[in-house]
Short mmCIF file of C-alpha atoms in Angstrom, two decimals:
data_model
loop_
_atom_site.label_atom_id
_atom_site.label_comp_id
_atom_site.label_asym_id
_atom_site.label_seq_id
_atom_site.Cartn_x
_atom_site.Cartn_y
_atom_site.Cartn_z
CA UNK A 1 0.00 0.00 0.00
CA UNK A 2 0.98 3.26 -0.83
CA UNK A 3 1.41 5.96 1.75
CA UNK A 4 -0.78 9.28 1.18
CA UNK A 5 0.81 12.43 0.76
CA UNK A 6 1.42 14.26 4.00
CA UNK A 7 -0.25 17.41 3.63
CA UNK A 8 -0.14 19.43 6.78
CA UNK A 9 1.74 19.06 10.33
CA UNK A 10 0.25 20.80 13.47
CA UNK A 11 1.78 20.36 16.84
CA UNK A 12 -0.57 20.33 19.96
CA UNK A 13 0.27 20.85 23.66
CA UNK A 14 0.63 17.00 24.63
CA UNK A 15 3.81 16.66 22.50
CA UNK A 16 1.80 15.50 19.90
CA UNK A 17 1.50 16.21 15.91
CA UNK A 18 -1.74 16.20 13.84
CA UNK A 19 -0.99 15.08 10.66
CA UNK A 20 -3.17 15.11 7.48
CA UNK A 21 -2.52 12.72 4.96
CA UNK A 22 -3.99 13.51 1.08
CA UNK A 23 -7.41 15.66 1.55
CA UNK A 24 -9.32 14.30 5.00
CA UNK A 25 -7.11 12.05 6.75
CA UNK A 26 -6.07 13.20 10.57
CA UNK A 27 -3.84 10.50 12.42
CA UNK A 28 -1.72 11.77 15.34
CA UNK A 29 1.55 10.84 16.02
CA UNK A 30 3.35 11.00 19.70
CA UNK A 31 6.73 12.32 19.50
CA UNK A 32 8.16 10.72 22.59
CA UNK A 33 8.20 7.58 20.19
CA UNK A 34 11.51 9.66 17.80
CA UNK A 35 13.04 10.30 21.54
CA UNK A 36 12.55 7.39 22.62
CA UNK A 37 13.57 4.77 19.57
CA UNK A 38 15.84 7.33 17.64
CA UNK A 39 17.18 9.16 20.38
CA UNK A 40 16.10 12.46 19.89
CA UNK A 41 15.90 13.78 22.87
CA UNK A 42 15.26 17.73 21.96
CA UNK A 43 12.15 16.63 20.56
CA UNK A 44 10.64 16.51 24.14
CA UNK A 45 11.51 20.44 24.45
CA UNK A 46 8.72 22.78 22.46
CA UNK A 47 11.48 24.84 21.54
CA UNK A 48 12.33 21.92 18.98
CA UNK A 49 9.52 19.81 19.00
CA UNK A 50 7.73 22.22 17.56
CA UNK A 51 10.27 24.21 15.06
CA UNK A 52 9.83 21.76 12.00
CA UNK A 53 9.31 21.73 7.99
CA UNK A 54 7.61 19.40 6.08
CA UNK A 55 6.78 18.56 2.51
CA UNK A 56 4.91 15.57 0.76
CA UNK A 57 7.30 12.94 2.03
CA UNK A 58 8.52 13.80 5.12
CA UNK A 59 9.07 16.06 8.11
CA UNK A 60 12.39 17.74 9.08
CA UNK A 61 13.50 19.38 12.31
CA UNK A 62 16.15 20.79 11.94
CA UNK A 63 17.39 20.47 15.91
CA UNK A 64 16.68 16.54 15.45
CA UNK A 65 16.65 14.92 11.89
CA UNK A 66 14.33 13.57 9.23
CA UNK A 67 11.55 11.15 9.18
CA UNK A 68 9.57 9.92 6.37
CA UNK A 69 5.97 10.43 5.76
CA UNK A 70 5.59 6.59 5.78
CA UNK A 71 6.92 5.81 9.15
CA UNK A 72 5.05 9.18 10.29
CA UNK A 73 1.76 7.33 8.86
CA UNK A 74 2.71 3.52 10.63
CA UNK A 75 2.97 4.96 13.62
CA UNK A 76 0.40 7.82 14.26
CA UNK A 77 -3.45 6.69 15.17
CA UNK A 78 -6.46 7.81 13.29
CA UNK A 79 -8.60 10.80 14.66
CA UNK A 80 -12.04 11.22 14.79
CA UNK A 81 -13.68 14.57 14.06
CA UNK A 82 -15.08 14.83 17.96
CA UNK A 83 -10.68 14.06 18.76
CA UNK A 84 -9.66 16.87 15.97
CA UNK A 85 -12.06 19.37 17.16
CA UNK A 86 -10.33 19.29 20.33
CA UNK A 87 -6.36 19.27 19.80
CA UNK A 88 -5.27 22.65 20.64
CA UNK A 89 -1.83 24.90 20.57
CA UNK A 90 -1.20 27.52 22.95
CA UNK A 91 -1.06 31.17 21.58
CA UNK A 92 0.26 32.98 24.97
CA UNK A 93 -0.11 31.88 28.68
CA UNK A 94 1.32 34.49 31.00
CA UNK A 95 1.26 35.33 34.70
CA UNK A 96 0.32 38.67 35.61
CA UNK A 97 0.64 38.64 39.42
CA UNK A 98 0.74 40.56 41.81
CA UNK A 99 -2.84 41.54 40.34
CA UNK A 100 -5.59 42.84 42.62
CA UNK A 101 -7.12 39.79 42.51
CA UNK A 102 -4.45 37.70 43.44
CA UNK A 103 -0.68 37.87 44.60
CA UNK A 104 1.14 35.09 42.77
CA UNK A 105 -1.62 33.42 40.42
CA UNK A 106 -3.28 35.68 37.93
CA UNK A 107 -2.51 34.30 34.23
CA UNK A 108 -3.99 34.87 30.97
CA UNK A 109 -4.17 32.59 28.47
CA UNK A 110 -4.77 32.02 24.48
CA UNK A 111 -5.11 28.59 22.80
CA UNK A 112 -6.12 27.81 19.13
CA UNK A 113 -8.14 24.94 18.43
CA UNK A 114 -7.64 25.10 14.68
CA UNK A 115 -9.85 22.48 13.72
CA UNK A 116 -12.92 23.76 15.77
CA UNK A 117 -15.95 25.92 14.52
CA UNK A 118 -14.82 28.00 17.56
CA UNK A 119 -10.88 28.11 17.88
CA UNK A 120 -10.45 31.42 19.66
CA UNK A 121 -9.71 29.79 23.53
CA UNK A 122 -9.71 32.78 25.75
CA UNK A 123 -9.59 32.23 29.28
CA UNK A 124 -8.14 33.68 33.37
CA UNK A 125 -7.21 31.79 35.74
CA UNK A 126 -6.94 33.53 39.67
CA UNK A 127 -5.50 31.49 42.13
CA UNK A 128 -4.47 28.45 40.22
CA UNK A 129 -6.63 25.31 39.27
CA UNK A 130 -8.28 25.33 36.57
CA UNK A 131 -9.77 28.34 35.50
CA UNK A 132 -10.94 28.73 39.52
CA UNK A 133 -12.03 32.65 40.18
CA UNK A 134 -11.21 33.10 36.59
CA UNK A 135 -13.40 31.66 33.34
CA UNK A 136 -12.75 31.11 29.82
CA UNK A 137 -14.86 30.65 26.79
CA UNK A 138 -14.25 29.46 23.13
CA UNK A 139 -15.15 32.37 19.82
CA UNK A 140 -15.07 31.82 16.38
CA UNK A 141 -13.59 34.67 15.17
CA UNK A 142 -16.51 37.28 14.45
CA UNK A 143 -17.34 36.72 18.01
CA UNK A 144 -13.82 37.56 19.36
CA UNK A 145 -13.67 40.28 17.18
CA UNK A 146 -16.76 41.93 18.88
CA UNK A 147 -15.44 40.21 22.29
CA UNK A 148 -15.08 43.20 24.84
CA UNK A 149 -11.04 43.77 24.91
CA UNK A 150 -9.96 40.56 23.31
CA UNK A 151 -6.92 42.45 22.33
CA UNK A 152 -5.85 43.48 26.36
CA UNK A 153 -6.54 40.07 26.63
CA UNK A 154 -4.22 39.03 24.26
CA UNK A 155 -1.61 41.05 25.06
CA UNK A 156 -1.98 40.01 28.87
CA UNK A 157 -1.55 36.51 27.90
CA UNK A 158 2.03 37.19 25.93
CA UNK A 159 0.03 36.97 22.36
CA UNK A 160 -0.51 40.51 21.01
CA UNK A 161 1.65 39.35 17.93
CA UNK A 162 -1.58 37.10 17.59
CA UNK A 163 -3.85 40.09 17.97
CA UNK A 164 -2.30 42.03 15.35
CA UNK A 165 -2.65 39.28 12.98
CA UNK A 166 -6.59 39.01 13.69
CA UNK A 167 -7.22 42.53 13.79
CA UNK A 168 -5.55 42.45 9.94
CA UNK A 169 -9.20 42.30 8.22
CA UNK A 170 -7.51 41.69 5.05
CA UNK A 171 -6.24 38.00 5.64
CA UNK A 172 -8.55 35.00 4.53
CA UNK A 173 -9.51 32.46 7.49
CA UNK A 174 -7.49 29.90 6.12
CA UNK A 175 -4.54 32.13 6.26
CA UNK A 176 -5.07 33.99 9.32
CA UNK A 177 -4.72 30.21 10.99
CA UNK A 178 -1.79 29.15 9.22
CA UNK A 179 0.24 32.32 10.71
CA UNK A 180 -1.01 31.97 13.58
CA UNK A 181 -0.12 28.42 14.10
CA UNK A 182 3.32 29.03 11.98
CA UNK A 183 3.50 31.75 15.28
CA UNK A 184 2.59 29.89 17.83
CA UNK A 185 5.68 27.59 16.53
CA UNK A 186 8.27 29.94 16.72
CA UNK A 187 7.32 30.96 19.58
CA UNK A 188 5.79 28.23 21.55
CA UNK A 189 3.32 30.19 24.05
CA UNK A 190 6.52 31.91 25.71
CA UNK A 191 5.90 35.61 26.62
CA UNK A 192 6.52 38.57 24.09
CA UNK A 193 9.72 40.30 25.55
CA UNK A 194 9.53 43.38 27.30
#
């Protein structure tokens, strides 16, 4: 059997990748499994786990090596939609404490859920667990655009290179998530510096 093309790579926030292979196909592959039997260790740091290319064939990072889209495909599991809809990449997370609401846990946060009718994962979390004295809520994005200060929110959680992107009304849909997840990459959620 022949393998399908591979025709788009997404990381998640598990250490995952969500591949597509020809037009509909989502299988996700664990990277702990190139650590693990090929020894490449930096692939369990975002940093490089996350910093990759990829074309038809295979996937390159360039901090590890290069695998083909065949092994990629014999050792990644099929997804359902309901799995898909939730895989998710983290825009910005950042702690803004001391805050008037609390001293040491305050943080904002951003994820993209690229594959959902509402990607746009906006949420505070005061105090720590999750979300406790804080609350989130998931937009597509003509709701976050008419969200009350999404961008403050944005730039609270480390993001507002995200925020620019989305308040450029010019870029298709399509588009506007392939920057932001080519973003998200290069940066992996870590704060905008000062």
């Amino acid at each position: 059997m022949t393998t399908p093309c591979l025709t788009q790579a997404i990381p998640n926030e598990q250490g995952q990748l969500v591949l597509r292979f020809g037009a509909s196909e989502y299988r996700l592959f664990a990277l702990a499994q190139l650590s693990q039997q090929a020894g490449w260790e930096q692939l369990a740091y975002p940093q490089h786990g996350k910093r990759f290319s990829f074309d038809a064939q295979r996937l390159t990072w360039p901090a590890a090596g290069e695998v083909e889209a065949s092994y990629l495909y014999a050792h990644s599991q099929p997804l359902s939609t309901a799995q898909l809809e939730q895989q998710t990449l983290r825009l910005g997370y950042q702690n803004q404490a001391p805050s008037a609401q609390d001293a040491r846990h305050h943080v904002y946060y951003v994820y993209l859920a690229p594959f959902s009718a509402q990607p746009f994962q906006l949420g505070e979390s005061i105090g720590g667990g999750m979300a406790e004295r804080g609350g989130g809520c998931a937009l597509n994005l003509a709701q976050l655009r008419v969200w009350p200060d999404w961008q403050a929110h944005f730039a609270l959680a480390g993001c507002g290179w995200a925020a620019e992107l989305i308040a450029a009304q010019q870029i298709e849909p399509a588009q506007l998530l392939k920057a932001l997840i080519e973003g998200a990459c290069l940066r992996n959620g870590l704060p905008e510096p000062a």
